[in-house]
CSV table of C-alpha atoms in Angstrom, one decimal:
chain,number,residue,atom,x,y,z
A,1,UNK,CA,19.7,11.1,-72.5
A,2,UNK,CA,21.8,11.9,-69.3
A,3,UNK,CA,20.6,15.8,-69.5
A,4,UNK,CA,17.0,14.9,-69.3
A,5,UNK,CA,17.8,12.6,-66.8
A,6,UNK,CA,19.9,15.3,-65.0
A,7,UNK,CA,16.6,17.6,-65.1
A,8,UNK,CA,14.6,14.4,-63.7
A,9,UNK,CA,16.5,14.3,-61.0
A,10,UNK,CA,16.4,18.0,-60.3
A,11,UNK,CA,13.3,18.8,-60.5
A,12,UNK,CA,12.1,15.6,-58.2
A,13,UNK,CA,15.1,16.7,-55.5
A,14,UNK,CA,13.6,20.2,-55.7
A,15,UNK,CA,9.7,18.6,-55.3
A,16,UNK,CA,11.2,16.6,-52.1
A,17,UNK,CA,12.9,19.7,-50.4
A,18,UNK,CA,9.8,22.0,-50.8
A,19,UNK,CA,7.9,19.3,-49.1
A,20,UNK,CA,10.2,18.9,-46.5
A,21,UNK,CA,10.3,22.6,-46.1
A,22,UNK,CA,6.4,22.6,-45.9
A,23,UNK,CA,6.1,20.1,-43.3
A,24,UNK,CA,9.0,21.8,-41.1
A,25,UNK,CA,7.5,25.0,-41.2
A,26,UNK,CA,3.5,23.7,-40.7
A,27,UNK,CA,5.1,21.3,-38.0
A,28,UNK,CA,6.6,24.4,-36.2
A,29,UNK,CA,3.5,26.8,-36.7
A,30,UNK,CA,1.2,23.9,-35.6
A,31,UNK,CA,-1.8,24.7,-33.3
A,32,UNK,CA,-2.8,21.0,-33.1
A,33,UNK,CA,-0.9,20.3,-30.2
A,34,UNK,CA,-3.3,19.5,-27.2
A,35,UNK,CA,-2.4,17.3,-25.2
A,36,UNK,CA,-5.5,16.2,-23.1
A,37,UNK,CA,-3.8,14.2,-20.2
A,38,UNK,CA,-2.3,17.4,-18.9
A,39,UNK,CA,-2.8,18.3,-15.8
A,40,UNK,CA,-3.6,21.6,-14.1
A,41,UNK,CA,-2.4,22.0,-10.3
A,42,UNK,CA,-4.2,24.3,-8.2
A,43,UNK,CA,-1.9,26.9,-6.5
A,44,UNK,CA,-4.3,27.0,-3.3
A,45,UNK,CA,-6.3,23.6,-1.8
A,46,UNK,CA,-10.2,23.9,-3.0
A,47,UNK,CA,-12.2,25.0,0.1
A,48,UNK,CA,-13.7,22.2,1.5
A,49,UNK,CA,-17.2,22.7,-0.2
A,50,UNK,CA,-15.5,21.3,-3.4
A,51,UNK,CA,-14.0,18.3,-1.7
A,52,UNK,CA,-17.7,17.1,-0.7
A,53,UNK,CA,-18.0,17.1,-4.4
A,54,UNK,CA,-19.3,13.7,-5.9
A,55,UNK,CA,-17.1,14.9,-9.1
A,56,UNK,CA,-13.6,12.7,-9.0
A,57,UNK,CA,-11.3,15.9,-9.9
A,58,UNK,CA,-12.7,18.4,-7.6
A,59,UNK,CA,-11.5,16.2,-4.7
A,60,UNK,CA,-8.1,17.5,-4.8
A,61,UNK,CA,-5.2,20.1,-5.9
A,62,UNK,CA,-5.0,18.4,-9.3
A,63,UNK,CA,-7.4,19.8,-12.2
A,64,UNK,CA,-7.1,17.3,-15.2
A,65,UNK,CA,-7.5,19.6,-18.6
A,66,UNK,CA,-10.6,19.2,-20.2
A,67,UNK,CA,-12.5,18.2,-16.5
A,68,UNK,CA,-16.1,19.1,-16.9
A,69,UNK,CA,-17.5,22.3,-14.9
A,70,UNK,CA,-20.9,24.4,-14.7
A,71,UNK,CA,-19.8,28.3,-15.0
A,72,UNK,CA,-23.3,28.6,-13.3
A,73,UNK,CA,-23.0,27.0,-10.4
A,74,UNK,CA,-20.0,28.1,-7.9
A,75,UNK,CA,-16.9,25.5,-9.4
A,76,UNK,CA,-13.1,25.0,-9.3
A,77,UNK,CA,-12.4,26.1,-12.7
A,78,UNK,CA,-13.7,30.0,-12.1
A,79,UNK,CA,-10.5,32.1,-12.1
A,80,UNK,CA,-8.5,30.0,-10.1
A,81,UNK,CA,-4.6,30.1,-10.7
A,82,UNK,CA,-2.6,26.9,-11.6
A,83,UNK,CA,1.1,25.7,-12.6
A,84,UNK,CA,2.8,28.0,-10.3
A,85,UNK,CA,0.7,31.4,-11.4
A,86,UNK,CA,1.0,30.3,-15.4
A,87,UNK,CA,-2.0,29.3,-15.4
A,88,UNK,CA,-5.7,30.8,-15.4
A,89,UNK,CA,-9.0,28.4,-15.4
A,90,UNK,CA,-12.0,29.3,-16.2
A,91,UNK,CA,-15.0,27.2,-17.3
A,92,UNK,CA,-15.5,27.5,-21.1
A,93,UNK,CA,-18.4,25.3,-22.7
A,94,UNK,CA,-18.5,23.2,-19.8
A,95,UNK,CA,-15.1,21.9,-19.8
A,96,UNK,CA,-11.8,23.5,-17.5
A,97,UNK,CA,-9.4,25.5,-19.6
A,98,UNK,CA,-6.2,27.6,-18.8
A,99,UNK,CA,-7.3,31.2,-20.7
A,100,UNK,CA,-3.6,31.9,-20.6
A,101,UNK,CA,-2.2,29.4,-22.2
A,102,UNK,CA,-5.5,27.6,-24.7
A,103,UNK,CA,-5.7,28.6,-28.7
A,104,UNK,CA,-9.6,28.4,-28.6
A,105,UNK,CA,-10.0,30.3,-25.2
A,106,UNK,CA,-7.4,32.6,-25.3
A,107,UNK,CA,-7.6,35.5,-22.5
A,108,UNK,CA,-11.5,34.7,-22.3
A,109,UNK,CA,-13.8,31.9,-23.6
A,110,UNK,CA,-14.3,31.4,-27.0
A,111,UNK,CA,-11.5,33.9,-27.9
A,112,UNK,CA,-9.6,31.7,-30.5
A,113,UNK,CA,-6.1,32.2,-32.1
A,114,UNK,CA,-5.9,32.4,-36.0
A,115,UNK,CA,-3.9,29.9,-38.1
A,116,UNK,CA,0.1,30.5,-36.9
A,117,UNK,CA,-1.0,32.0,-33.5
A,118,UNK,CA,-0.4,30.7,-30.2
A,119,UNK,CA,-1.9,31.9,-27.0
A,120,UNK,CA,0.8,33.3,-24.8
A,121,UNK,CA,0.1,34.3,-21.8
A,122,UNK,CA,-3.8,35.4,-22.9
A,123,UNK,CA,-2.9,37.1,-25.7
A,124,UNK,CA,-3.2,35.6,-29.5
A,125,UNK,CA,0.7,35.9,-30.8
A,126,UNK,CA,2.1,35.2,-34.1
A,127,UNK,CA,5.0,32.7,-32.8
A,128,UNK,CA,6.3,32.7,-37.0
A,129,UNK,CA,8.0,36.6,-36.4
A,130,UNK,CA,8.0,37.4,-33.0
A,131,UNK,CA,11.5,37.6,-31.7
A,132,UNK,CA,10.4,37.2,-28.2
A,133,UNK,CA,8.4,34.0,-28.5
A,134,UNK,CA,9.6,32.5,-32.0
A,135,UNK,CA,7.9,29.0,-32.8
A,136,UNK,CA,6.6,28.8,-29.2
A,137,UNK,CA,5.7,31.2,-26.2
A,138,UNK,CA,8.5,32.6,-24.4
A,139,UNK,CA,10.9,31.6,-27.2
A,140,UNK,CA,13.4,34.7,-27.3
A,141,UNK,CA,16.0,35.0,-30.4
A,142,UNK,CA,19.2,36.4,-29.4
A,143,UNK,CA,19.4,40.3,-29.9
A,144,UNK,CA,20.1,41.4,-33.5
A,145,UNK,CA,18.5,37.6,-34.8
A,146,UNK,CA,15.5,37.8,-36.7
A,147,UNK,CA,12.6,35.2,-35.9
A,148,UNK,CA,11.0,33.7,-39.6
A,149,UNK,CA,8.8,31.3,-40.0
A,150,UNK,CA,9.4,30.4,-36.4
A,151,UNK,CA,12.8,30.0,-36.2
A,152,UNK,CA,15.5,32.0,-34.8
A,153,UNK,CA,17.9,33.5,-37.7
A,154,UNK,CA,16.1,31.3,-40.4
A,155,UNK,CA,18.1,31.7,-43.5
């Protein structure tokens, strides 16, 4: 009675670990993370053509994500740097995104990262191996430290 109880036990600790193991490791590669309040700031004014603008975020040096553009017509979000020089809009299905840093516009519009990717710097990079931006971009693992599954010297 106590050895089936023993394996019971086991076998439910092992069920609760794997889970746990899942959820760290789908947590970590997660592409899921967008967080629409962020802001973009323009590294030079908008000319004043833009500020005449009836549209709210044209009217200064702060580019909410998601604002909505027109690629066709002359508009803020056309290969204008933000964040310093980290950042890169463009005007992808009508809405602003950073090319350099967005999983479903990555380097260009509609460019989008597979499952475990991350856009760093406009280039689609598996963040679950890569030693120099392990579980996020711009992550580096000491020298000699493998990156797995997103972490640095997992194991």
């Amino acid at each position: 009675m106590a050895r089936s109880s023993l394996l019971k036990l086991a076998t439910t600790l092992s069920l609760v670990v794997s889970i746990l193991l899942a959820l760290h490791t789908q947590k970590t590669l997660s592409l899921d993370i967008e967080d629409e309040d962020e802001e973009y700031v323009l590294d030079t004014p908008p000319p004043a053509s833009f500020i005449r603008s009836r549209s709210r975020f044209l009217a200064g040096t702060v580019v909410k994500k998601g604002a909505q553009c027109r690629a066709e017509r002359s508009n803020i979000c056309n290969g204008v740097s933000a964040n310093a020089g980290t950042g890169l809009l463009h005007c992808c299905k009508k809405h602003c995104r950073d090319v350099l840093a967005d999983k479903n516009n990555c380097g260009q519009c509609d460019n989008r990262c597979k499952f475990g990717e991350s856009c760093c710097n406009g280039k689609c990079t598996n963040v679950a191996f890569n030693a120099n931006s392990c579980g996020t971009c711009g992550k580096k693992c000491s020298p000699e430290v493998k990156c797995q599954y997103g972490t640095c010297g997992y194991a």
